[in-house]
mmCIF file of C-alpha atoms in Angstrom:
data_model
loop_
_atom_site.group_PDB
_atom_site.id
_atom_site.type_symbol
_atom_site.label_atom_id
_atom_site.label_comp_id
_atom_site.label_asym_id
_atom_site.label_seq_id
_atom_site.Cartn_x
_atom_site.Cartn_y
_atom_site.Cartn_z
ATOM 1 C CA UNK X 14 5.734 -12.000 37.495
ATOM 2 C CA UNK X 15 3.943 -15.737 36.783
ATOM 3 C CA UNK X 16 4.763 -18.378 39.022
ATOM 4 C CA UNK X 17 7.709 -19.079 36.475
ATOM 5 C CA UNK X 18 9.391 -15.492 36.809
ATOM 6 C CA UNK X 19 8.156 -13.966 33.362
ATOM 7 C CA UNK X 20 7.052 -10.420 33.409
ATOM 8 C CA UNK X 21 4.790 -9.174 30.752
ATOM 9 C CA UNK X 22 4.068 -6.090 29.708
ATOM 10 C CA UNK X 23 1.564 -5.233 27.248
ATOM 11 C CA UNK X 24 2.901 -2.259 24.444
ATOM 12 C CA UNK X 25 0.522 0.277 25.514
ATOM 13 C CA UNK X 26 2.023 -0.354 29.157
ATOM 14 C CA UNK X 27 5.327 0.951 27.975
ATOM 15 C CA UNK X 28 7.400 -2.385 28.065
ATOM 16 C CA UNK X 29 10.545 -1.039 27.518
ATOM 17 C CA UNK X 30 11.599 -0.674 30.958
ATOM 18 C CA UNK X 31 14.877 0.792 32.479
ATOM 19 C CA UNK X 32 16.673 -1.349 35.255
ATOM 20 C CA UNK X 33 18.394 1.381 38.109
ATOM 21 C CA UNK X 34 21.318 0.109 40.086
ATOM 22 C CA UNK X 35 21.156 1.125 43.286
ATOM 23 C CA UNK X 36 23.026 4.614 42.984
ATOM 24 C CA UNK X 37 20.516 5.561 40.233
ATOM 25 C CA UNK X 38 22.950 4.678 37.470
ATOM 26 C CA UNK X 39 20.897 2.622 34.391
ATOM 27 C CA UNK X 40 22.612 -0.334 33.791
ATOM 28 C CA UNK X 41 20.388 -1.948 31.415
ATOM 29 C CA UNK X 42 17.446 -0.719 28.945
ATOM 30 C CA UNK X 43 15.022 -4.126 28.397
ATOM 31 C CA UNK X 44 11.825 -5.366 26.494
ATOM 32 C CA UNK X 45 9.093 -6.860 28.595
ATOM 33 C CA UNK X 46 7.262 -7.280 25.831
ATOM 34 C CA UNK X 47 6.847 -10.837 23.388
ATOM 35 C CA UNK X 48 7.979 -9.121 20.251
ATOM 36 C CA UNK X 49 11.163 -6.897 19.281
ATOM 37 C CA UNK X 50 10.709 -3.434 19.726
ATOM 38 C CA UNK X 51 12.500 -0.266 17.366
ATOM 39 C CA UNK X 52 13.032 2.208 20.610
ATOM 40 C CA UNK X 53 13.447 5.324 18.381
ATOM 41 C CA UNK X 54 10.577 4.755 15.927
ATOM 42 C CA UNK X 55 8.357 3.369 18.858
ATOM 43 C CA UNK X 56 7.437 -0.148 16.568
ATOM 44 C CA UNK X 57 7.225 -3.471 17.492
ATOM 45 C CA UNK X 58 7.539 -6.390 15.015
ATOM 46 C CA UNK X 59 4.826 -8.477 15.909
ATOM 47 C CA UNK X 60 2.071 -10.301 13.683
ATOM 48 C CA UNK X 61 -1.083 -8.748 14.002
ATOM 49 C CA UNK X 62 -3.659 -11.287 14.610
ATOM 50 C CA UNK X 63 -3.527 -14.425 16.720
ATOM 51 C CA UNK X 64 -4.459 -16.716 14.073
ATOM 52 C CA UNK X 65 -1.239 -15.368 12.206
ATOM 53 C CA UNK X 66 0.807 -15.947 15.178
ATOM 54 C CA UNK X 67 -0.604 -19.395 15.722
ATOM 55 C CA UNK X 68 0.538 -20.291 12.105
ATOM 56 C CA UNK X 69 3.892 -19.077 12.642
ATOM 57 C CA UNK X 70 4.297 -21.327 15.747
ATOM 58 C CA UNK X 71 3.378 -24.173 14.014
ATOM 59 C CA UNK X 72 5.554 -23.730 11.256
ATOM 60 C CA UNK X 73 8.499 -23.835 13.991
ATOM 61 C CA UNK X 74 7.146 -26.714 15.750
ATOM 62 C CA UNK X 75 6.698 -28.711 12.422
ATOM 63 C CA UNK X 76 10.125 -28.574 11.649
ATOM 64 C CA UNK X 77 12.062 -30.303 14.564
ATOM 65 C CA UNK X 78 15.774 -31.501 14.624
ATOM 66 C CA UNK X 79 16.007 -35.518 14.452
ATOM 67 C CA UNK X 80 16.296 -36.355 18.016
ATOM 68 C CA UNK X 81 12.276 -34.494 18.591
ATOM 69 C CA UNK X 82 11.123 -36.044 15.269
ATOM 70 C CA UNK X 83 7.536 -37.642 15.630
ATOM 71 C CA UNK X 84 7.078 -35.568 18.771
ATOM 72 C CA UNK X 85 3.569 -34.807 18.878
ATOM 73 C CA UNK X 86 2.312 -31.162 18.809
ATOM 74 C CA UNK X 87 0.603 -31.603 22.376
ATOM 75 C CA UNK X 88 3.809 -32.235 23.780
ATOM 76 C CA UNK X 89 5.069 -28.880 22.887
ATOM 77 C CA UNK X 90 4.768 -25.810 25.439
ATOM 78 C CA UNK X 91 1.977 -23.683 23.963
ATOM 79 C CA UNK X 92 1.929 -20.488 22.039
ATOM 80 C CA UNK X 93 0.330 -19.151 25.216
ATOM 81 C CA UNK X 94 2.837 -20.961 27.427
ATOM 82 C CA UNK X 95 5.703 -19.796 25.095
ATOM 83 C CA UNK X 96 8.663 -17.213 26.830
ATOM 84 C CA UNK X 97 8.160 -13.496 25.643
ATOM 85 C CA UNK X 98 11.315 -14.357 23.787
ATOM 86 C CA UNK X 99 10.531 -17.719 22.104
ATOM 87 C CA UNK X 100 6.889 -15.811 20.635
ATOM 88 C CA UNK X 101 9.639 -12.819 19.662
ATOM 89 C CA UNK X 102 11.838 -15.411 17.904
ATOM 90 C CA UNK X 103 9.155 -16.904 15.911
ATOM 91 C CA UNK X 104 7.835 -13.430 15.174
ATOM 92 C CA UNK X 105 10.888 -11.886 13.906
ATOM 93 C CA UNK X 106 11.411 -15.101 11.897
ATOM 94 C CA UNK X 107 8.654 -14.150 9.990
ATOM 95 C CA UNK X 108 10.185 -10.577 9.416
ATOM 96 C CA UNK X 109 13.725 -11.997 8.774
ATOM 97 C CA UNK X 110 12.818 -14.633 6.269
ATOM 98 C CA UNK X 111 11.247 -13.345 3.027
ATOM 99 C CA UNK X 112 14.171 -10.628 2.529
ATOM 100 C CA UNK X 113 16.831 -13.536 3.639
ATOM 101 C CA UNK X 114 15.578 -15.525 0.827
ATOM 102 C CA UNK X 115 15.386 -12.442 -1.253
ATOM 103 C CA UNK X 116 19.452 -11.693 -1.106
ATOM 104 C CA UNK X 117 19.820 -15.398 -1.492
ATOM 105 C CA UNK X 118 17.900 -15.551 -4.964
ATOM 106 C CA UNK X 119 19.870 -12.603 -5.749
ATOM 107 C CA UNK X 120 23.317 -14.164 -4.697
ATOM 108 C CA UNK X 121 22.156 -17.560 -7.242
ATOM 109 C CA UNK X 122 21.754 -15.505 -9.787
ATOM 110 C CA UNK X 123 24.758 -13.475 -9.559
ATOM 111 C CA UNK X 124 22.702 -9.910 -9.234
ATOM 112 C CA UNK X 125 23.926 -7.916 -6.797
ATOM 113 C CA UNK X 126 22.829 -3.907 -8.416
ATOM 114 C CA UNK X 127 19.006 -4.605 -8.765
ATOM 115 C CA UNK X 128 16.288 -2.773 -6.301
ATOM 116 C CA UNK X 129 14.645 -6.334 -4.456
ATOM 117 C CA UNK X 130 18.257 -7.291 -3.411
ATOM 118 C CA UNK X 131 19.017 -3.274 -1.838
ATOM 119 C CA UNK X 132 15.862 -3.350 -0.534
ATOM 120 C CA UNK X 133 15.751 -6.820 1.136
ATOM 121 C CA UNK X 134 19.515 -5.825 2.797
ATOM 122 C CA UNK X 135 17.644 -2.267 4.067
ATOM 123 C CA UNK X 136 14.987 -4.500 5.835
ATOM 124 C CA UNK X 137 17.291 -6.559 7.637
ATOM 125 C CA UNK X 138 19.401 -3.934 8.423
ATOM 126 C CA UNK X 139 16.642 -2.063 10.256
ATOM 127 C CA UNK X 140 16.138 -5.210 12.079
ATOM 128 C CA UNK X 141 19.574 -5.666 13.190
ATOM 129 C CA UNK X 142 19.975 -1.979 14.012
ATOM 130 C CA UNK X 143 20.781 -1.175 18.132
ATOM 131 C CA UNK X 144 17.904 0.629 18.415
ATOM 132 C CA UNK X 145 15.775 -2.638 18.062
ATOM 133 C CA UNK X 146 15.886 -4.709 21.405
ATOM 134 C CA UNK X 147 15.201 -8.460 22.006
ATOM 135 C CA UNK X 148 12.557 -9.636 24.386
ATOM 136 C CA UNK X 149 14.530 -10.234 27.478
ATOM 137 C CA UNK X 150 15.283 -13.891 28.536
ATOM 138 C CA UNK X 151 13.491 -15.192 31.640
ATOM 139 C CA UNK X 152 13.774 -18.804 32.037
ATOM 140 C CA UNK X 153 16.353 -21.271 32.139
ATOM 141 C CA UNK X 154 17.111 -21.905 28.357
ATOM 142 C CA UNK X 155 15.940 -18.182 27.363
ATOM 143 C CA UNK X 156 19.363 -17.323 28.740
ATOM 144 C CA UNK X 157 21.086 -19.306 25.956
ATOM 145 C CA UNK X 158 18.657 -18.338 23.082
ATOM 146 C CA UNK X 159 19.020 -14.689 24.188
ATOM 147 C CA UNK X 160 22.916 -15.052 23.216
ATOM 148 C CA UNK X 161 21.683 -17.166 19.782
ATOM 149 C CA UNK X 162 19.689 -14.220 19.036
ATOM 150 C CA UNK X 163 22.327 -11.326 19.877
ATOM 151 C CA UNK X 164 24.495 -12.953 16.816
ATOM 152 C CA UNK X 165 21.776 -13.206 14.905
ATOM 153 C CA UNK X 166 20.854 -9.913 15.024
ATOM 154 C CA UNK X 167 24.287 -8.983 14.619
ATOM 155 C CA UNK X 168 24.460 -10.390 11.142
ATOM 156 C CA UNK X 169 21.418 -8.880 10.186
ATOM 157 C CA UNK X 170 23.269 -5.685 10.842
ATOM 158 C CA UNK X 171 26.335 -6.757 8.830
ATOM 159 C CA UNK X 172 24.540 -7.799 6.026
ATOM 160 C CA UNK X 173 22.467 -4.716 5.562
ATOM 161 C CA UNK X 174 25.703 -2.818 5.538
ATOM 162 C CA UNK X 175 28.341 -4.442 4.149
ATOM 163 C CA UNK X 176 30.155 -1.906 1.828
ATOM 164 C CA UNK X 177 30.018 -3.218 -1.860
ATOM 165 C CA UNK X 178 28.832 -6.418 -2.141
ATOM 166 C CA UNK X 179 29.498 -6.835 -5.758
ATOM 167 C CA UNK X 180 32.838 -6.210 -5.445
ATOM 168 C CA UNK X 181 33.424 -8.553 -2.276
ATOM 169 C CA UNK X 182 31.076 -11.460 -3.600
ATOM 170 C CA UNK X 183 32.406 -13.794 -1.546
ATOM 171 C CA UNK X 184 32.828 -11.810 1.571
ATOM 172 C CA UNK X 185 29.227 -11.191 1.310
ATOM 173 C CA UNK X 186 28.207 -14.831 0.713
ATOM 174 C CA UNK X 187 30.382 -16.194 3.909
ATOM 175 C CA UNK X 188 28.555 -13.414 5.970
ATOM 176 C CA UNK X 189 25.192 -14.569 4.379
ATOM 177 C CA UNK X 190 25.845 -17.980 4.982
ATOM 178 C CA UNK X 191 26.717 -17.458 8.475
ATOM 179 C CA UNK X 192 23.695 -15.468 9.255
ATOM 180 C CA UNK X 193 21.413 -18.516 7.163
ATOM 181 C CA UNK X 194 23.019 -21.319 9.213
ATOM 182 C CA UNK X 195 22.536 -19.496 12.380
ATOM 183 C CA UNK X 196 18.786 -18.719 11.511
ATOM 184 C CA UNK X 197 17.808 -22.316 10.568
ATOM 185 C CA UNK X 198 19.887 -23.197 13.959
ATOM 186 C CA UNK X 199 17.226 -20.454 15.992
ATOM 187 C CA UNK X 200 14.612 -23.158 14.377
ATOM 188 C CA UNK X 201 16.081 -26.129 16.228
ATOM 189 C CA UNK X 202 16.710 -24.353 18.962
ATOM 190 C CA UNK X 203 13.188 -23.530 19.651
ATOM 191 C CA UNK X 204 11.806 -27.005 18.733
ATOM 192 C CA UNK X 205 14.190 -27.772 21.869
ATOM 193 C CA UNK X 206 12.630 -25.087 24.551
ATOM 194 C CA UNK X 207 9.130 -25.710 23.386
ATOM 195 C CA UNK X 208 9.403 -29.346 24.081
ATOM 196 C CA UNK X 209 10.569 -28.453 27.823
ATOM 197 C CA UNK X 210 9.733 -27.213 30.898
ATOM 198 C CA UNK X 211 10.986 -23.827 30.610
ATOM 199 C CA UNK X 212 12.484 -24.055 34.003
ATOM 200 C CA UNK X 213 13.554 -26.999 33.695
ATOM 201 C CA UNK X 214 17.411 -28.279 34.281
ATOM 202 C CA UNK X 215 18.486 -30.571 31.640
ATOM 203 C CA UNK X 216 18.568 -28.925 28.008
ATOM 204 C CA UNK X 217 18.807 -31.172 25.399
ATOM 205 C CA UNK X 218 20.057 -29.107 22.285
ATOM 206 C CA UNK X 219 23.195 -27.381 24.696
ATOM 207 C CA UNK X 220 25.487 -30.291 22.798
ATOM 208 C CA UNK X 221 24.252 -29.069 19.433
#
Protein backbone atom coordinates (compact mmCIF):
# COMPACT_ATOMS: atom_id res chain seq x y z
CA UNK A 1 0.00 0.00 0.00
CA UNK A 2 0.90 4.07 -0.57
CA UNK A 3 1.88 5.92 2.31
CA UNK A 4 -1.99 6.62 2.69
CA UNK A 5 -3.07 2.80 2.96
CA UNK A 6 -4.55 2.37 -0.69
CA UNK A 7 -3.79 -0.82 -2.43
CA UNK A 8 -3.98 -0.98 -6.13
CA UNK A 9 -4.23 -3.55 -8.24
CA UNK A 10 -4.10 -3.33 -11.84
CA UNK A 11 -7.06 -5.78 -13.78
CA UNK A 12 -4.64 -8.00 -15.36
CA UNK A 13 -3.23 -8.51 -11.66
CA UNK A 14 -6.48 -10.11 -10.69
CA UNK A 15 -7.86 -7.34 -8.28
CA UNK A 16 -10.55 -9.09 -6.99
CA UNK A 17 -8.98 -10.42 -4.02
CA UNK A 18 -10.36 -12.79 -1.24
CA UNK A 19 -9.73 -11.72 2.49
CA UNK A 20 -9.08 -15.30 4.80
CA UNK A 21 -9.84 -15.09 8.46
CA UNK A 22 -7.55 -16.76 10.27
CA UNK A 23 -9.19 -20.38 10.26
CA UNK A 24 -9.26 -20.18 6.43
CA UNK A 25 -12.91 -19.16 6.37
CA UNK A 26 -13.48 -16.11 3.50
CA UNK A 27 -15.08 -13.47 5.09
CA UNK A 28 -15.05 -10.97 2.46
CA UNK A 29 -14.62 -11.02 -1.55
CA UNK A 30 -13.16 -7.18 -2.52
CA UNK A 31 -12.10 -4.96 -5.58
CA UNK A 32 -8.64 -3.50 -5.48
CA UNK A 33 -9.19 -2.12 -8.47
CA UNK A 34 -10.48 1.91 -9.38
CA UNK A 35 -13.49 0.78 -11.32
CA UNK A 36 -16.52 -1.72 -10.55
CA UNK A 37 -15.95 -5.05 -11.57
CA UNK A 38 -18.94 -7.87 -12.96
CA UNK A 39 -17.16 -11.07 -11.10
CA UNK A 40 -19.05 -13.62 -13.29
CA UNK A 41 -18.62 -11.97 -16.71
CA UNK A 42 -14.97 -10.90 -15.73
CA UNK A 43 -15.79 -6.85 -16.88
CA UNK A 44 -14.94 -3.84 -15.40
CA UNK A 45 -16.80 -0.55 -16.04
CA UNK A 46 -14.17 1.75 -16.59
CA UNK A 47 -13.65 4.52 -19.41
CA UNK A 48 -11.16 3.56 -21.72
CA UNK A 49 -8.82 6.33 -22.24
CA UNK A 50 -7.40 8.82 -19.76
CA UNK A 51 -8.49 11.79 -21.53
CA UNK A 52 -12.14 10.32 -21.11
CA UNK A 53 -11.59 9.81 -17.53
CA UNK A 54 -10.12 13.24 -17.06
CA UNK A 55 -13.41 14.71 -18.55
CA UNK A 56 -15.51 12.80 -16.33
CA UNK A 57 -13.64 14.16 -13.25
CA UNK A 58 -14.09 17.45 -14.21
CA UNK A 59 -17.58 17.25 -14.82
CA UNK A 60 -17.85 16.17 -10.96
CA UNK A 61 -15.60 18.77 -9.78
CA UNK A 62 -17.51 21.52 -11.79
CA UNK A 63 -20.54 20.92 -10.11
CA UNK A 64 -19.93 21.54 -6.31
CA UNK A 65 -22.57 21.97 -3.47
CA UNK A 66 -22.77 25.81 -2.25
CA UNK A 67 -20.53 25.73 0.66
CA UNK A 68 -17.24 24.58 -2.14
CA UNK A 69 -18.64 27.04 -4.74
CA UNK A 70 -15.75 29.16 -6.37
CA UNK A 71 -13.31 26.55 -5.11
CA UNK A 72 -10.69 26.45 -7.57
CA UNK A 73 -9.89 23.23 -9.52
CA UNK A 74 -6.20 23.15 -8.05
CA UNK A 75 -7.56 22.83 -4.78
CA UNK A 76 -9.16 19.59 -5.56
CA UNK A 77 -7.26 16.13 -4.90
CA UNK A 78 -6.28 14.97 -8.39
CA UNK A 79 -7.62 12.36 -10.70
CA UNK A 80 -4.31 10.66 -9.94
CA UNK A 81 -4.59 11.41 -6.23
CA UNK A 82 -8.30 10.29 -6.30
CA UNK A 83 -9.32 6.87 -3.92
CA UNK A 84 -9.84 3.69 -6.17
CA UNK A 85 -13.40 4.34 -5.13
CA UNK A 86 -13.91 8.09 -5.81
CA UNK A 87 -12.30 7.28 -9.79
CA UNK A 88 -15.03 4.13 -9.54
CA UNK A 89 -17.78 6.60 -8.55
CA UNK A 90 -17.16 8.98 -11.25
CA UNK A 91 -16.77 6.08 -13.66
CA UNK A 92 -19.89 4.32 -12.98
CA UNK A 93 -21.58 7.76 -13.08
CA UNK A 94 -20.90 7.80 -16.49
CA UNK A 95 -22.48 4.24 -16.94
CA UNK A 96 -25.47 5.07 -14.64
CA UNK A 97 -26.47 8.33 -16.19
CA UNK A 98 -27.57 8.14 -19.85
CA UNK A 99 -30.09 5.11 -19.08
CA UNK A 100 -31.22 7.13 -15.70
CA UNK A 101 -32.19 9.91 -17.88
CA UNK A 102 -33.53 7.48 -20.36
CA UNK A 103 -36.41 5.97 -17.80
CA UNK A 104 -36.87 9.53 -16.73
CA UNK A 105 -37.84 10.83 -20.36
CA UNK A 106 -39.87 7.82 -20.48
CA UNK A 107 -41.63 8.42 -17.02
CA UNK A 108 -42.46 12.47 -18.54
CA UNK A 109 -43.95 11.16 -21.18
CA UNK A 110 -46.02 8.61 -19.64
CA UNK A 111 -44.38 5.52 -21.82
CA UNK A 112 -43.64 2.82 -19.92
CA UNK A 113 -44.03 -0.43 -22.95
CA UNK A 114 -41.47 1.04 -25.50
CA UNK A 115 -37.84 -0.77 -26.12
CA UNK A 116 -35.30 2.52 -24.87
CA UNK A 117 -37.20 2.52 -21.49
CA UNK A 118 -36.76 -1.82 -21.09
CA UNK A 119 -33.57 -1.46 -22.24
CA UNK A 120 -32.28 1.50 -20.13
CA UNK A 121 -33.91 -0.54 -16.80
CA UNK A 122 -31.74 -3.88 -18.20
CA UNK A 123 -28.55 -1.65 -18.06
CA UNK A 124 -28.96 -0.53 -14.69
CA UNK A 125 -30.01 -3.62 -13.53
CA UNK A 126 -26.79 -5.30 -14.63
CA UNK A 127 -25.11 -2.62 -12.77
CA UNK A 128 -26.84 -3.09 -9.60
CA UNK A 129 -26.65 -6.87 -9.86
CA UNK A 130 -24.44 -8.73 -6.72
CA UNK A 131 -22.18 -9.98 -8.95
CA UNK A 132 -20.80 -6.38 -9.62
CA UNK A 133 -18.56 -5.19 -6.62
CA UNK A 134 -17.57 -1.61 -5.55
CA UNK A 135 -13.99 -0.54 -5.29
CA UNK A 136 -13.30 -1.05 -1.67
CA UNK A 137 -13.05 2.06 0.64
CA UNK A 138 -9.60 2.93 1.99
CA UNK A 139 -9.46 6.24 3.52
CA UNK A 140 -11.22 8.08 6.02
CA UNK A 141 -14.34 9.41 4.08
CA UNK A 142 -14.25 6.30 1.52
CA UNK A 143 -15.82 4.52 4.48
CA UNK A 144 -18.94 6.73 4.27
CA UNK A 145 -19.15 6.92 0.39
CA UNK A 146 -18.74 3.12 0.32
CA UNK A 147 -22.23 2.95 2.32
CA UNK A 148 -23.64 5.99 -0.25
CA UNK A 149 -22.76 3.72 -2.95
CA UNK A 150 -24.16 0.27 -1.49
CA UNK A 151 -27.80 2.12 -1.70
CA UNK A 152 -27.12 3.31 -4.74
CA UNK A 153 -26.44 0.31 -6.24
CA UNK A 154 -29.24 -1.13 -4.53
CA UNK A 155 -31.71 0.97 -6.41
CA UNK A 156 -30.18 0.32 -9.52
CA UNK A 157 -31.14 -3.23 -8.79
CA UNK A 158 -34.73 -2.32 -7.85
CA UNK A 159 -35.32 -0.34 -10.67
CA UNK A 160 -34.19 -2.79 -13.27
CA UNK A 161 -36.61 -5.21 -11.72
CA UNK A 162 -39.45 -3.83 -10.46
CA UNK A 163 -42.41 -6.07 -11.63
CA UNK A 164 -44.80 -3.94 -13.88
CA UNK A 165 -44.07 -0.60 -13.91
CA UNK A 166 -47.02 0.50 -15.86
CA UNK A 167 -49.25 -0.79 -13.63
CA UNK A 168 -47.46 0.61 -10.35
CA UNK A 169 -46.60 4.13 -11.95
CA UNK A 170 -46.12 5.64 -8.97
CA UNK A 171 -44.33 2.95 -7.12
CA UNK A 172 -41.90 3.10 -9.85
CA UNK A 173 -41.49 6.90 -9.86
CA UNK A 174 -40.86 7.06 -5.81
CA UNK A 175 -38.17 4.28 -6.41
CA UNK A 176 -36.79 6.38 -9.38
CA UNK A 177 -36.78 9.37 -7.52
CA UNK A 178 -35.04 7.91 -4.68
CA UNK A 179 -32.34 6.40 -6.72
CA UNK A 180 -32.05 10.22 -8.77
CA UNK A 181 -31.76 12.13 -5.46
CA UNK A 182 -29.28 9.75 -4.13
CA UNK A 183 -27.15 9.91 -7.42
CA UNK A 184 -27.01 13.75 -7.66
CA UNK A 185 -26.19 13.42 -3.68
CA UNK A 186 -22.92 10.84 -4.83
CA UNK A 187 -22.06 14.28 -6.87
CA UNK A 188 -21.80 16.42 -3.74
CA UNK A 189 -20.43 13.98 -1.96
CA UNK A 190 -17.41 13.70 -4.05
CA UNK A 191 -16.95 17.49 -4.56
CA UNK A 192 -16.53 17.05 -0.59
CA UNK A 193 -13.62 14.17 -0.56
CA UNK A 194 -11.85 15.69 -3.48
CA UNK A 195 -11.50 18.95 -1.75
CA UNK A 196 -9.81 17.02 1.35
CA UNK A 197 -7.12 15.29 2.56
CA UNK A 198 -8.30 11.88 2.18
CA UNK A 199 -7.07 11.04 5.59
CA UNK A 200 -8.00 13.72 6.95
CA UNK A 201 -10.38 14.09 10.27
CA UNK A 202 -12.93 16.68 9.83
CA UNK A 203 -15.50 15.92 6.88
CA UNK A 204 -17.42 18.62 5.89
CA UNK A 205 -20.50 17.13 3.95
CA UNK A 206 -21.17 14.34 7.17
CA UNK A 207 -24.09 17.12 8.22
CA UNK A 208 -25.51 16.95 4.72
Amino acid sequence: MDENGRIYFDVDENPIRSIVSEDGNISNITNYYDAYIDVLESEAYELPEDKHKETAYNMFISHPPEELAGKDPSEYRSWEEATNLERGIIQITYFAAPPLNEIGYSIQEDNYTDGAFKDARKKLEDLGSPNVLIPAPQSVYDMQLYKNMQQVHSLWGQIGQFENPDENRKEFQQVYQQLRDEMNNIIVRVNFTLSEDPNGNDDPSKEK
